[in-house]
PDB file of C-alpha atoms in Angstrom:
ATOM      1  CA  MET A   1      -3.867 -32.983 -10.306  1.00 42.00           C
ATOM      2  CA  ALA A   2      -1.618 -30.141  -8.351  1.00 49.00           C
ATOM      3  CA  THR A   3       2.350 -29.487  -8.994  1.00 58.00           C
ATOM      4  CA  ARG A   4       4.130 -28.664  -6.341  1.00 57.00           C
ATOM      5  CA  THR A   5       7.651 -29.010  -6.473  1.00 58.00           C
ATOM      6  CA  LYS A   6      10.038 -27.623  -2.893  1.00 55.00           C
ATOM      7  CA  THR A   7      13.432 -26.899  -2.380  1.00 54.00           C
ATOM      8  CA  HIS A   8      14.574 -24.965   0.299  1.00 50.00           C
ATOM      9  CA  ILE A   9      17.132 -22.108  -0.131  1.00 46.00           C
ATOM     10  CA  ALA A  10      19.652 -21.595   3.227  1.00 47.00           C
ATOM     11  CA  TYR A  11      21.415 -18.878   3.245  1.00 45.00           C
ATOM     12  CA  GLY A  12      24.094 -17.769   5.990  1.00 45.00           C
ATOM     13  CA  SER A  13      25.266 -19.866   9.052  1.00 48.00           C
ATOM     14  CA  GLN A  14      22.381 -20.903  10.587  1.00 50.00           C
ATOM     15  CA  ASN A  15      21.358 -22.596   7.126  1.00 49.00           C
ATOM     16  CA  SER A  16      18.142 -20.434   8.195  1.00 53.00           C
ATOM     17  CA  GLY A  17      16.820 -19.539   5.069  1.00 65.00           C
ATOM     18  CA  PHE A  18      12.835 -19.749   3.304  1.00 75.00           C
ATOM     19  CA  ASP A  19      11.405 -22.624   1.735  1.00 89.00           C
ATOM     20  CA  VAL A  20      10.249 -22.072  -2.509  1.00 92.00           C
ATOM     21  CA  GLU A  21       7.671 -23.939  -4.466  1.00 93.00           C
ATOM     22  CA  VAL A  22       7.040 -24.559  -7.587  1.00 92.00           C
ATOM     23  CA  ILE A  23       3.335 -24.121  -8.638  1.00 93.00           C
ATOM     24  CA  SER A  24       2.440 -25.484 -12.596  1.00 90.00           C
ATOM     25  CA  ALA A  25      -1.483 -26.451 -11.975  1.00 92.00           C
ATOM     26  CA  SER A  26      -4.265 -25.480  -9.336  1.00 94.00           C
ATOM     27  CA  THR A  27      -3.459 -26.638  -5.445  1.00 96.00           C
ATOM     28  CA  THR A  28      -5.003 -25.134  -2.479  1.00 97.00           C
ATOM     29  CA  LEU A  29      -2.273 -23.516  -0.241  1.00 98.00           C
ATOM     30  CA  SER A  30      -2.695 -24.413   4.096  1.00 97.00           C
ATOM     31  CA  GLN A  31      -1.280 -21.830   6.864  1.00 96.00           C
ATOM     32  CA  ASN A  32       1.674 -24.250   6.918  1.00 96.00           C
ATOM     33  CA  ASP A  33       2.248 -23.122   4.140  1.00 96.00           C
ATOM     34  CA  SER A  34       2.797 -19.445   5.146  1.00 96.00           C
ATOM     35  CA  GLY A  35       6.406 -18.039   4.628  1.00 95.00           C
ATOM     36  CA  LYS A  36       6.574 -19.673   1.213  1.00 95.00           C
ATOM     37  CA  LEU A  37       7.702 -18.408  -2.049  1.00 95.00           C
ATOM     38  CA  PHE A  38       5.554 -19.496  -4.574  1.00 95.00           C
ATOM     39  CA  MET A  39       7.197 -19.944  -8.669  1.00 94.00           C
ATOM     40  CA  LEU A  40       4.084 -19.519 -10.769  1.00 94.00           C
ATOM     41  CA  ASN A  41       5.198 -21.785 -14.047  1.00 90.00           C
ATOM     42  CA  GLY A  42       3.369 -23.934 -16.329  1.00 72.00           C
ATOM     43  CA  ASP A  43       1.762 -23.239 -19.850  1.00 71.00           C
ATOM     44  CA  VAL A  44      -1.171 -23.769 -18.590  1.00 75.00           C
ATOM     45  CA  GLY A  45      -2.717 -21.787 -15.862  1.00 81.00           C
ATOM     46  CA  ALA A  46      -4.410 -22.593 -12.386  1.00 92.00           C
ATOM     47  CA  THR A  47      -5.823 -21.090  -9.556  1.00 96.00           C
ATOM     48  CA  ILE A  48      -4.528 -20.658  -6.284  1.00 97.00           C
ATOM     49  CA  THR A  49      -6.716 -21.243  -3.557  1.00 98.00           C
ATOM     50  CA  MET A  50      -5.064 -19.490  -0.102  1.00 98.00           C
ATOM     51  CA  PRO A  51      -6.509 -20.999   3.487  1.00 98.00           C
ATOM     52  CA  SER A  52      -8.250 -18.629   5.786  1.00 97.00           C
ATOM     53  CA  PRO A  53      -7.243 -15.449   6.062  1.00 97.00           C
ATOM     54  CA  GLN A  54      -4.508 -16.044   9.793  1.00 97.00           C
ATOM     55  CA  SER A  55      -2.684 -13.332  11.540  1.00 97.00           C
ATOM     56  CA  GLY A  56       1.056 -13.406  10.535  1.00 96.00           C
ATOM     57  CA  ALA A  57       0.056 -15.091   7.716  1.00 97.00           C
ATOM     58  CA  ARG A  58       2.823 -14.642   4.718  1.00 97.00           C
ATOM     59  CA  PHE A  59       2.714 -15.542   1.304  1.00 97.00           C
ATOM     60  CA  LYS A  60       4.655 -14.373  -1.887  1.00 97.00           C
ATOM     61  CA  PHE A  61       3.994 -14.897  -5.405  1.00 97.00           C
ATOM     62  CA  VAL A  62       6.421 -14.597  -8.595  1.00 96.00           C
ATOM     63  CA  LEU A  63       5.622 -15.440 -11.792  1.00 95.00           C
ATOM     64  CA  ASN A  64       8.986 -17.550 -13.357  1.00 91.00           C
ATOM     65  CA  GLU A  65       8.001 -17.020 -16.758  1.00 87.00           C
ATOM     66  CA  ASN A  66       7.143 -14.254 -19.787  1.00 86.00           C
ATOM     67  CA  THR A  67       3.378 -14.152 -20.802  1.00 85.00           C
ATOM     68  CA  PRO A  68       1.211 -17.245 -19.824  1.00 87.00           C
ATOM     69  CA  ASN A  69      -0.945 -18.879 -21.957  1.00 88.00           C
ATOM     70  CA  THR A  70      -3.866 -18.684 -19.067  1.00 90.00           C
ATOM     71  CA  ALA A  71      -3.836 -16.584 -15.948  1.00 94.00           C
ATOM     72  CA  PHE A  72      -2.829 -17.799 -13.003  1.00 96.00           C
ATOM     73  CA  THR A  73      -5.372 -16.850 -10.922  1.00 97.00           C
ATOM     74  CA  ILE A  74      -5.618 -16.347  -6.764  1.00 98.00           C
ATOM     75  CA  ASP A  75      -8.559 -17.303  -5.516  1.00 98.00           C
ATOM     76  CA  CYS A  76      -8.496 -14.937  -0.832  1.00 97.00           C
ATOM     77  CA  GLY A  77     -11.858 -15.536  -0.692  1.00 95.00           C
ATOM     78  CA  ALA A  78     -15.489 -13.313  -1.743  1.00 95.00           C
ATOM     79  CA  GLY A  79     -14.579 -10.055   0.020  1.00 94.00           C
ATOM     80  CA  LEU A  80     -11.255 -10.860   1.565  1.00 96.00           C
ATOM     81  CA  LEU A  81      -8.854  -9.019  -0.895  1.00 97.00           C
ATOM     82  CA  GLU A  82      -6.866  -5.363  -0.278  1.00 96.00           C
ATOM     83  CA  GLY A  83      -4.496  -4.067  -0.856  1.00 95.00           C
ATOM     84  CA  ASN A  84      -2.435  -2.527  -4.066  1.00 95.00           C
ATOM     85  CA  LEU A  85      -0.676  -2.964  -7.417  1.00 95.00           C
ATOM     86  CA  GLN A  86       1.413  -0.826  -9.481  1.00 93.00           C
ATOM     87  CA  ASN A  87       2.436  -1.319 -12.523  1.00 87.00           C
ATOM     88  CA  ALA A  88       4.063   0.705 -15.822  1.00 79.00           C
ATOM     89  CA  SER A  89       1.481   2.706 -15.558  1.00 80.00           C
ATOM     90  CA  ALA A  90      -0.434   3.258 -13.332  1.00 79.00           C
ATOM     91  CA  HIS A  91      -1.392   1.934  -9.533  1.00 81.00           C
ATOM     92  CA  ALA A  92      -5.052   0.241  -8.345  1.00 87.00           C
ATOM     93  CA  ARG A  93      -6.594  -1.414  -5.280  1.00 88.00           C
ATOM     94  CA  ALA A  94      -8.145  -4.527  -3.922  1.00 92.00           C
ATOM     95  CA  ASN A  95     -11.010  -3.015  -2.086  1.00 91.00           C
ATOM     96  CA  GLY A  96     -12.982  -6.001  -0.479  1.00 91.00           C
ATOM     97  CA  ASP A  97     -12.316  -8.427  -3.990  1.00 93.00           C
ATOM     98  CA  GLN A  98     -11.839 -11.858  -4.583  1.00 96.00           C
ATOM     99  CA  SER A  99      -8.678 -12.644  -6.547  1.00 97.00           C
ATOM    100  CA  CYS A 100      -5.447 -11.245  -7.710  1.00 97.00           C
ATOM    101  CA  VAL A 101      -4.988 -12.531 -10.886  1.00 96.00           C
ATOM    102  CA  PHE A 102      -1.451 -13.038 -12.791  1.00 96.00           C
ATOM    103  CA  GLY A 103      -2.596 -12.342 -17.077  1.00 94.00           C
ATOM    104  CA  THR A 104      -1.435 -13.255 -20.176  1.00 93.00           C
ATOM    105  CA  THR A 105       0.763 -10.963 -20.369  1.00 93.00           C
ATOM    106  CA  ALA A 106       2.003 -10.219 -17.180  1.00 93.00           C
ATOM    107  CA  VAL A 107       5.918 -11.292 -17.494  1.00 93.00           C
ATOM    108  CA  LYS A 108       8.893 -12.845 -15.884  1.00 94.00           C
ATOM    109  CA  GLY A 109       9.791 -11.106 -12.400  1.00 95.00           C
ATOM    110  CA  ASP A 110       5.775 -10.089 -11.496  1.00 96.00           C
ATOM    111  CA  PHE A 111       4.877 -10.666  -7.997  1.00 97.00           C
ATOM    112  CA  ALA A 112       2.665 -10.053  -5.575  1.00 97.00           C
ATOM    113  CA  ASP A 113       2.808 -10.051  -1.368  1.00 97.00           C
ATOM    114  CA  PHE A 114      -0.021 -11.307   0.686  1.00 98.00           C
ATOM    115  CA  GLU A 115      -0.194 -10.930   4.815  1.00 97.00           C
ATOM    116  CA  SER A 116      -3.116 -11.072   6.582  1.00 97.00           C
ATOM    117  CA  ASP A 117      -4.287  -9.448   9.547  1.00 97.00           C
ATOM    118  CA  GLY A 118      -6.898 -12.286  10.837  1.00 97.00           C
ATOM    119  CA  THR A 119      -9.652 -11.048   9.276  1.00 97.00           C
ATOM    120  CA  SER A 120      -8.139 -10.194   5.312  1.00 97.00           C
ATOM    121  CA  TRP A 121      -6.014 -10.355   2.816  1.00 97.00           C
ATOM    122  CA  TYR A 122      -3.774  -7.655   1.806  1.00 97.00           C
ATOM    123  CA  VAL A 123      -1.963  -7.556  -0.902  1.00 97.00           C
ATOM    124  CA  ALA A 124       1.160  -5.605  -2.612  1.00 97.00           C
ATOM    125  CA  ALA A 125       1.485  -6.937  -6.412  1.00 97.00           C
ATOM    126  CA  THR A 126       4.190  -5.481  -9.012  1.00 96.00           C
ATOM    127  CA  THR A 127       3.892  -6.283 -12.629  1.00 95.00           C
ATOM    128  CA  VAL A 128       5.427  -4.008 -15.311  1.00 92.00           C
ATOM    129  CA  VAL A 129       2.820  -4.004 -18.289  1.00 92.00           C
ATOM    130  CA  SER A 130      -0.236  -2.251 -17.765  1.00 91.00           C
ATOM    131  CA  GLY A 131      -2.595  -4.645 -16.796  1.00 91.00           C
ATOM    132  CA  ALA A 132      -0.503  -7.697 -16.519  1.00 94.00           C
ATOM    133  CA  ILE A 133      -1.971  -8.134 -12.867  1.00 95.00           C
ATOM    134  CA  THR A 134      -5.935  -7.018 -12.383  1.00 94.00           C
ATOM    135  CA  PHE A 135      -8.318  -7.995  -9.032  1.00 95.00           C
ATOM    136  CA  THR A 136     -11.192  -9.438  -9.784  1.00 94.00           C
ATOM    137  CA  GLN A 137     -14.577  -9.508  -7.575  1.00 91.00           C
TER     138      GLN A 137
END
């Protein structure tokens, strides 16, 4: 069963802000989740299924614990993932991949930003541990 806890972070005089949700089990996101910050948390990893690409959709995922016991996989759909990964010693490129995986060596604060043009998902991911975040087919 999906576990998602929602919080609204307000700032400024207009009470503007963004929603933060904690994900601790597998879940499927919808276009209504666009613009949210998702904190990945839990002793067991999860698969997060992204919605179909829609122009202007944005999602951010941040690991909220050190070295999870199992991976968190963000599934964008076959061939829909493009973008870049920066880690401690190298760069990697997503080129028609399917998933972005936060592995068991990922650390608190590692993150991935996803944006869509309506055709693909574009990712910019950062980790301090080489190989902790990967792209897969």
